[in-house]
C-alpha cells in the first residue's frame, strides 16, 4: 500500500494524460481495449524518490506478460468483427494477413510466429507504458506538482 498515497494525489493528472495519450495509443499497435488491459496490469512507481535529481516515474510492467494472451483474444475478437486494433492491428511477424487458415494453425499451436509476436507485443506494451509514465511526469512538472508527489512517494 506504500504507493497509494502518492498515486491518489495524481488522479486528475492521470485523467488529463489519459485523454492526451489516446492519440498516441491510436497510432500504436494496440486498440483502446488492449491499452486498457495493459494499463490495468501496469503499475507506476517513482524510482529514486528520495533523490530530487534522479527521481522519475517508471512503469512496472512485470504483470503485463500475464495479460498478453488476453490482448491476443481482444485482437482476434476485433478481427472477427471486421475491426482492427489501434494503428492497424498486429499482423504476424511473417506478414500474413491472418485469415481462417492462420487462425486454425494458431489455435493448434502451429503458427510460426506466435512466440516472436508475443515478445514483440510485450516490448511494445513496455515501451508505450513508459512513454505514458514520462508524459505523466511531464504533466506533474508542468503543473508544479512533481516535487510534492515525489516527496510523498519518498515518505511512503
C-alpha atoms as an extended CHARMM CRD file, in Angstrom:
* protein
*
       156  EXT
         1         1  UNK       CA              0.0000000000        0.0000000000        0.0000000000  PROA      1               0.0000000000
         2         2  UNK       CA              3.0400000000        2.2690000000        0.0080000000  PROA      2               0.0000000000
         3         3  UNK       CA              2.2120000000        3.7510000000       -3.4030000000  PROA      3               0.0000000000
         4         4  UNK       CA             -1.4200000000        4.5450000000       -2.5900000000  PROA      4               0.0000000000
         5         5  UNK       CA             -0.8990000000        7.9930000000       -1.0980000000  PROA      5               0.0000000000
         6         6  UNK       CA              1.0990000000        9.4600000000       -3.9720000000  PROA      6               0.0000000000
         7         7  UNK       CA             -0.9660000000        7.7840000000       -6.6790000000  PROA      7               0.0000000000
         8         8  UNK       CA             -4.1830000000        9.0450000000       -5.0970000000  PROA      8               0.0000000000
         9         9  UNK       CA             -2.7860000000       12.5780000000       -5.3390000000  PROA      9               0.0000000000
        10        10  UNK       CA             -2.4110000000       12.4390000000       -9.1130000000  PROA      10              0.0000000000
        11        11  UNK       CA             -5.8260000000       11.2270000000      -10.2590000000  PROA      11              0.0000000000
        12        12  UNK       CA             -6.5830000000       14.4930000000      -12.0720000000  PROA      12              0.0000000000
        13        13  UNK       CA             -3.2640000000       14.4920000000      -13.8790000000  PROA      13              0.0000000000
        14        14  UNK       CA             -3.7730000000       10.8460000000      -14.8650000000  PROA      14              0.0000000000
        15        15  UNK       CA             -7.1280000000       11.7170000000      -16.3960000000  PROA      15              0.0000000000
        16        16  UNK       CA             -5.5590000000       14.5620000000      -18.3710000000  PROA      16              0.0000000000
        17        17  UNK       CA             -2.7050000000       12.3680000000      -19.5930000000  PROA      17              0.0000000000
        18        18  UNK       CA             -5.1790000000        9.5940000000      -20.4800000000  PROA      18              0.0000000000
        19        19  UNK       CA             -7.0640000000       11.9970000000      -22.7540000000  PROA      19              0.0000000000
        20        20  UNK       CA             -3.9270000000       13.4190000000      -24.3340000000  PROA      20              0.0000000000
        21        21  UNK       CA             -2.3140000000        9.9880000000      -24.7200000000  PROA      21              0.0000000000
        22        22  UNK       CA             -5.2770000000        8.4600000000      -26.5490000000  PROA      22              0.0000000000
        23        23  UNK       CA             -3.9220000000        9.7390000000      -29.8860000000  PROA      23              0.0000000000
        24        24  UNK       CA             -0.6080000000        8.0150000000      -29.1790000000  PROA      24              0.0000000000
        25        25  UNK       CA             -2.4630000000        4.7670000000      -28.4130000000  PROA      25              0.0000000000
        26        26  UNK       CA             -4.3920000000        5.0620000000      -31.6950000000  PROA      26              0.0000000000
        27        27  UNK       CA             -1.0840000000        5.2850000000      -33.5390000000  PROA      27              0.0000000000
        28        28  UNK       CA              0.2520000000        2.2210000000      -31.7200000000  PROA      28              0.0000000000
        29        29  UNK       CA             -0.2930000000       -1.4490000000      -32.4410000000  PROA      29              0.0000000000
        30        30  UNK       CA             -2.8680000000       -1.6480000000      -29.6210000000  PROA      30              0.0000000000
        31        31  UNK       CA             -6.5890000000       -0.9880000000      -29.6440000000  PROA      31              0.0000000000
        32        32  UNK       CA             -8.0750000000        1.0970000000      -26.8520000000  PROA      32              0.0000000000
        33        33  UNK       CA             -9.4190000000       -2.1090000000      -25.2650000000  PROA      33              0.0000000000
        34        34  UNK       CA             -5.9580000000       -3.6680000000      -25.3250000000  PROA      34              0.0000000000
        35        35  UNK       CA             -4.4380000000       -0.4870000000      -23.8780000000  PROA      35              0.0000000000
        36        36  UNK       CA             -6.9620000000       -0.5960000000      -21.0290000000  PROA      36              0.0000000000
        37        37  UNK       CA             -5.8460000000       -4.1430000000      -20.2340000000  PROA      37              0.0000000000
        38        38  UNK       CA             -2.1950000000       -3.1050000000      -20.3280000000  PROA      38              0.0000000000
        39        39  UNK       CA             -2.8550000000       -0.1800000000      -18.0010000000  PROA      39              0.0000000000
        40        40  UNK       CA             -4.6770000000       -2.4880000000      -15.6080000000  PROA      40              0.0000000000
        41        41  UNK       CA             -1.6100000000       -4.7300000000      -15.4290000000  PROA      41              0.0000000000
        42        42  UNK       CA              0.9630000000       -1.9150000000      -15.2530000000  PROA      42              0.0000000000
        43        43  UNK       CA              1.9000000000       -0.1690000000      -12.0350000000  PROA      43              0.0000000000
        44        44  UNK       CA              3.6600000000        3.1520000000      -11.7470000000  PROA      44              0.0000000000
        45        45  UNK       CA              6.4330000000        3.7770000000       -9.2780000000  PROA      45              0.0000000000
        46        46  UNK       CA              8.7110000000        6.6670000000       -8.5120000000  PROA      46              0.0000000000
        47        47  UNK       CA             12.2430000000        5.3830000000       -8.8110000000  PROA      47              0.0000000000
        48        48  UNK       CA             14.7910000000        7.1290000000       -6.5600000000  PROA      48              0.0000000000
        49        49  UNK       CA             12.0040000000        9.1390000000       -4.9400000000  PROA      49              0.0000000000
        50        50  UNK       CA             14.3390000000       10.3150000000       -2.1870000000  PROA      50              0.0000000000
        51        51  UNK       CA             16.7470000000       11.8950000000       -4.7150000000  PROA      51              0.0000000000
        52        52  UNK       CA             15.2930000000       15.0550000000       -6.3160000000  PROA      52              0.0000000000
        53        53  UNK       CA             17.8320000000       14.9290000000       -9.1580000000  PROA      53              0.0000000000
        54        54  UNK       CA             17.3050000000       11.2900000000      -10.1680000000  PROA      54              0.0000000000
        55        55  UNK       CA             13.6610000000       10.6820000000       -9.2440000000  PROA      55              0.0000000000
        56        56  UNK       CA             11.3860000000        9.6850000000      -12.1010000000  PROA      56              0.0000000000
        57        57  UNK       CA              8.1790000000        7.8310000000      -12.7500000000  PROA      57              0.0000000000
        58        58  UNK       CA              8.7370000000        4.3720000000      -14.1670000000  PROA      58              0.0000000000
        59        59  UNK       CA              6.2880000000        1.8140000000      -15.4560000000  PROA      59              0.0000000000
        60        60  UNK       CA              6.4750000000       -1.5120000000      -13.6510000000  PROA      60              0.0000000000
        61        61  UNK       CA              5.3300000000       -3.9360000000      -16.3470000000  PROA      61              0.0000000000
        62        62  UNK       CA              6.0850000000       -7.2210000000      -14.5810000000  PROA      62              0.0000000000
        63        63  UNK       CA              2.4280000000       -8.2690000000      -14.7600000000  PROA      63              0.0000000000
        64        64  UNK       CA              1.8680000000       -7.2800000000      -18.3970000000  PROA      64              0.0000000000
        65        65  UNK       CA              3.2470000000      -10.6060000000      -19.6200000000  PROA      65              0.0000000000
        66        66  UNK       CA              0.3350000000      -12.3150000000      -17.8650000000  PROA      66              0.0000000000
        67        67  UNK       CA             -2.2570000000      -10.4770000000      -19.9600000000  PROA      67              0.0000000000
        68        68  UNK       CA             -0.6290000000      -10.9420000000      -23.3860000000  PROA      68              0.0000000000
        69        69  UNK       CA             -2.9210000000      -13.9180000000      -24.1930000000  PROA      69              0.0000000000
        70        70  UNK       CA             -5.9180000000      -11.7180000000      -23.4270000000  PROA      70              0.0000000000
        71        71  UNK       CA             -4.5300000000       -8.9920000000      -25.7140000000  PROA      71              0.0000000000
        72        72  UNK       CA             -4.4440000000      -11.5820000000      -28.4690000000  PROA      72              0.0000000000
        73        73  UNK       CA             -8.0450000000      -12.6140000000      -27.6790000000  PROA      73              0.0000000000
        74        74  UNK       CA             -9.1990000000       -8.9970000000      -27.9420000000  PROA      74              0.0000000000
        75        75  UNK       CA             -7.3740000000       -8.6690000000      -31.2550000000  PROA      75              0.0000000000
        76        76  UNK       CA             -8.9750000000      -11.8300000000      -32.6120000000  PROA      76              0.0000000000
        77        77  UNK       CA            -12.4290000000      -10.7090000000      -31.4850000000  PROA      77              0.0000000000
        78        78  UNK       CA            -11.9610000000       -7.3460000000      -33.1660000000  PROA      78              0.0000000000
        79        79  UNK       CA            -10.7300000000       -9.0900000000      -36.3310000000  PROA      79              0.0000000000
        80        80  UNK       CA            -13.8020000000      -11.2970000000      -36.3220000000  PROA      80              0.0000000000
        81        81  UNK       CA            -15.9700000000       -8.1740000000      -36.1540000000  PROA      81              0.0000000000
        82        82  UNK       CA            -14.0790000000       -6.6150000000      -39.0520000000  PROA      82              0.0000000000
        83        83  UNK       CA            -12.2600000000       -4.0480000000      -36.9430000000  PROA      83              0.0000000000
        84        84  UNK       CA             -8.5950000000       -3.5870000000      -36.2980000000  PROA      84              0.0000000000
        85        85  UNK       CA             -6.5900000000       -2.5130000000      -33.3110000000  PROA      85              0.0000000000
        86        86  UNK       CA             -5.0960000000        0.9320000000      -32.8410000000  PROA      86              0.0000000000
        87        87  UNK       CA             -2.8150000000        1.7660000000      -35.7350000000  PROA      87              0.0000000000
        88        88  UNK       CA             -3.6900000000       -1.1240000000      -37.9860000000  PROA      88              0.0000000000
        89        89  UNK       CA             -3.7430000000       -4.1420000000      -35.7350000000  PROA      89              0.0000000000
        90        90  UNK       CA             -0.9720000000       -6.5790000000      -35.1370000000  PROA      90              0.0000000000
        91        91  UNK       CA             -0.0760000000       -8.5850000000      -38.1870000000  PROA      91              0.0000000000
        92        92  UNK       CA              2.0170000000      -11.6520000000      -37.6550000000  PROA      92              0.0000000000
        93        93  UNK       CA              5.7760000000      -11.3100000000      -37.8970000000  PROA      93              0.0000000000
        94        94  UNK       CA              5.6660000000      -13.2500000000      -41.1670000000  PROA      94              0.0000000000
        95        95  UNK       CA              3.4180000000      -10.5960000000      -42.6790000000  PROA      95              0.0000000000
        96        96  UNK       CA              0.4700000000      -12.9480000000      -43.0600000000  PROA      96              0.0000000000
        97        97  UNK       CA             -2.9430000000      -11.3650000000      -43.2790000000  PROA      97              0.0000000000
        98        98  UNK       CA             -4.4830000000      -13.5350000000      -40.5800000000  PROA      98              0.0000000000
        99        99  UNK       CA             -7.2880000000      -15.4770000000      -42.3610000000  PROA      99              0.0000000000
       100       100  UNK       CA             -9.1100000000      -18.5900000000      -41.2740000000  PROA      100             0.0000000000
       101       101  UNK       CA             -6.2000000000      -20.9530000000      -42.0100000000  PROA      101             0.0000000000
       102       102  UNK       CA             -3.8270000000      -18.8360000000      -39.9170000000  PROA      102             0.0000000000
       103       103  UNK       CA             -6.3700000000      -18.7990000000      -37.0870000000  PROA      103             0.0000000000
       104       104  UNK       CA             -6.7120000000      -22.5750000000      -37.1650000000  PROA      104             0.0000000000
       105       105  UNK       CA             -2.9440000000      -23.0710000000      -37.3270000000  PROA      105             0.0000000000
       106       106  UNK       CA             -2.5170000000      -20.6610000000      -34.4290000000  PROA      106             0.0000000000
       107       107  UNK       CA             -5.1510000000      -22.4640000000      -32.3680000000  PROA      107             0.0000000000
       108       108  UNK       CA             -3.3110000000      -25.7170000000      -32.9850000000  PROA      108             0.0000000000
       109       109  UNK       CA             -0.0180000000      -24.1310000000      -31.9690000000  PROA      109             0.0000000000
       110       110  UNK       CA              1.3280000000      -24.4570000000      -35.4930000000  PROA      110             0.0000000000
       111       111  UNK       CA              1.6490000000      -20.7610000000      -36.2700000000  PROA      111             0.0000000000
       112       112  UNK       CA              5.2890000000      -19.9470000000      -36.9450000000  PROA      112             0.0000000000
       113       113  UNK       CA              5.4310000000      -16.5170000000      -35.3250000000  PROA      113             0.0000000000
       114       114  UNK       CA              3.4400000000      -16.7400000000      -32.0920000000  PROA      114             0.0000000000
       115       115  UNK       CA              6.4000000000      -16.5730000000      -29.7180000000  PROA      115             0.0000000000
       116       116  UNK       CA              8.0830000000      -13.7600000000      -31.5840000000  PROA      116             0.0000000000
       117       117  UNK       CA              4.8330000000      -11.8130000000      -31.7690000000  PROA      117             0.0000000000
       118       118  UNK       CA              4.2360000000      -12.3070000000      -28.0490000000  PROA      118             0.0000000000
       119       119  UNK       CA              7.6840000000      -10.9030000000      -27.2700000000  PROA      119             0.0000000000
       120       120  UNK       CA              7.1090000000       -8.0400000000      -29.6900000000  PROA      120             0.0000000000
       121       121  UNK       CA              3.7480000000       -7.2600000000      -28.0630000000  PROA      121             0.0000000000
       122       122  UNK       CA              5.3780000000       -7.2800000000      -24.6500000000  PROA      122             0.0000000000
       123       123  UNK       CA              8.1720000000       -4.9490000000      -25.7750000000  PROA      123             0.0000000000
       124       124  UNK       CA              5.6720000000       -2.6050000000      -27.4130000000  PROA      124             0.0000000000
       125       125  UNK       CA              3.4930000000       -2.5730000000      -24.2900000000  PROA      125             0.0000000000
       126       126  UNK       CA              6.5050000000       -1.8750000000      -22.0760000000  PROA      126             0.0000000000
       127       127  UNK       CA              7.6540000000        0.9650000000      -24.3190000000  PROA      127             0.0000000000
       128       128  UNK       CA              4.1950000000        2.5290000000      -24.5280000000  PROA      128             0.0000000000
       129       129  UNK       CA              3.6120000000        2.3640000000      -20.7740000000  PROA      129             0.0000000000
       130       130  UNK       CA              6.9850000000        4.0330000000      -20.1560000000  PROA      130             0.0000000000
       131       131  UNK       CA              6.0530000000        6.7510000000      -22.6550000000  PROA      131             0.0000000000
       132       132  UNK       CA              2.8580000000        7.2120000000      -20.6450000000  PROA      132             0.0000000000
       133       133  UNK       CA              4.8770000000        7.4180000000      -17.4130000000  PROA      133             0.0000000000
       134       134  UNK       CA              7.1250000000       10.0620000000      -18.9850000000  PROA      134             0.0000000000
       135       135  UNK       CA              4.0940000000       12.0760000000      -20.0790000000  PROA      135             0.0000000000
       136       136  UNK       CA              2.6120000000       11.7800000000      -16.5940000000  PROA      136             0.0000000000
       137       137  UNK       CA              5.7950000000       13.1130000000      -15.0330000000  PROA      137             0.0000000000
       138       138  UNK       CA              5.9010000000       15.9430000000      -17.5850000000  PROA      138             0.0000000000
       139       139  UNK       CA              2.2940000000       16.8030000000      -16.6880000000  PROA      139             0.0000000000
       140       140  UNK       CA              3.1050000000       16.8650000000      -12.9700000000  PROA      140             0.0000000000
       141       141  UNK       CA              6.1630000000       19.0280000000      -13.5820000000  PROA      141             0.0000000000
       142       142  UNK       CA              4.2530000000       21.4810000000      -15.7950000000  PROA      142             0.0000000000
       143       143  UNK       CA              1.5830000000       21.8600000000      -13.0970000000  PROA      143             0.0000000000
       144       144  UNK       CA              4.1890000000       22.3690000000      -10.3780000000  PROA      144             0.0000000000
       145       145  UNK       CA              3.1150000000       19.2050000000       -8.5690000000  PROA      145             0.0000000000
       146       146  UNK       CA              6.0940000000       16.9170000000       -9.2030000000  PROA      146             0.0000000000
       147       147  UNK       CA              8.0790000000       17.8810000000       -6.1220000000  PROA      147             0.0000000000
       148       148  UNK       CA              5.2250000000       17.2880000000       -3.6600000000  PROA      148             0.0000000000
       149       149  UNK       CA              4.3380000000       13.9760000000       -5.3320000000  PROA      149             0.0000000000
       150       150  UNK       CA              7.9840000000       12.8950000000       -5.2840000000  PROA      150             0.0000000000
       151       151  UNK       CA              8.2290000000       13.7700000000       -1.5920000000  PROA      151             0.0000000000
       152       152  UNK       CA              5.0650000000       11.8400000000       -0.8170000000  PROA      152             0.0000000000
       153       153  UNK       CA              6.4840000000        8.7900000000       -2.5810000000  PROA      153             0.0000000000
       154       154  UNK       CA              9.7780000000        9.1680000000       -0.7160000000  PROA      154             0.0000000000
       155       155  UNK       CA              7.8980000000        9.2530000000        2.5850000000  PROA      155             0.0000000000
       156       156  UNK       CA              5.9370000000        6.0690000000        1.8270000000  PROA      156             0.0000000000
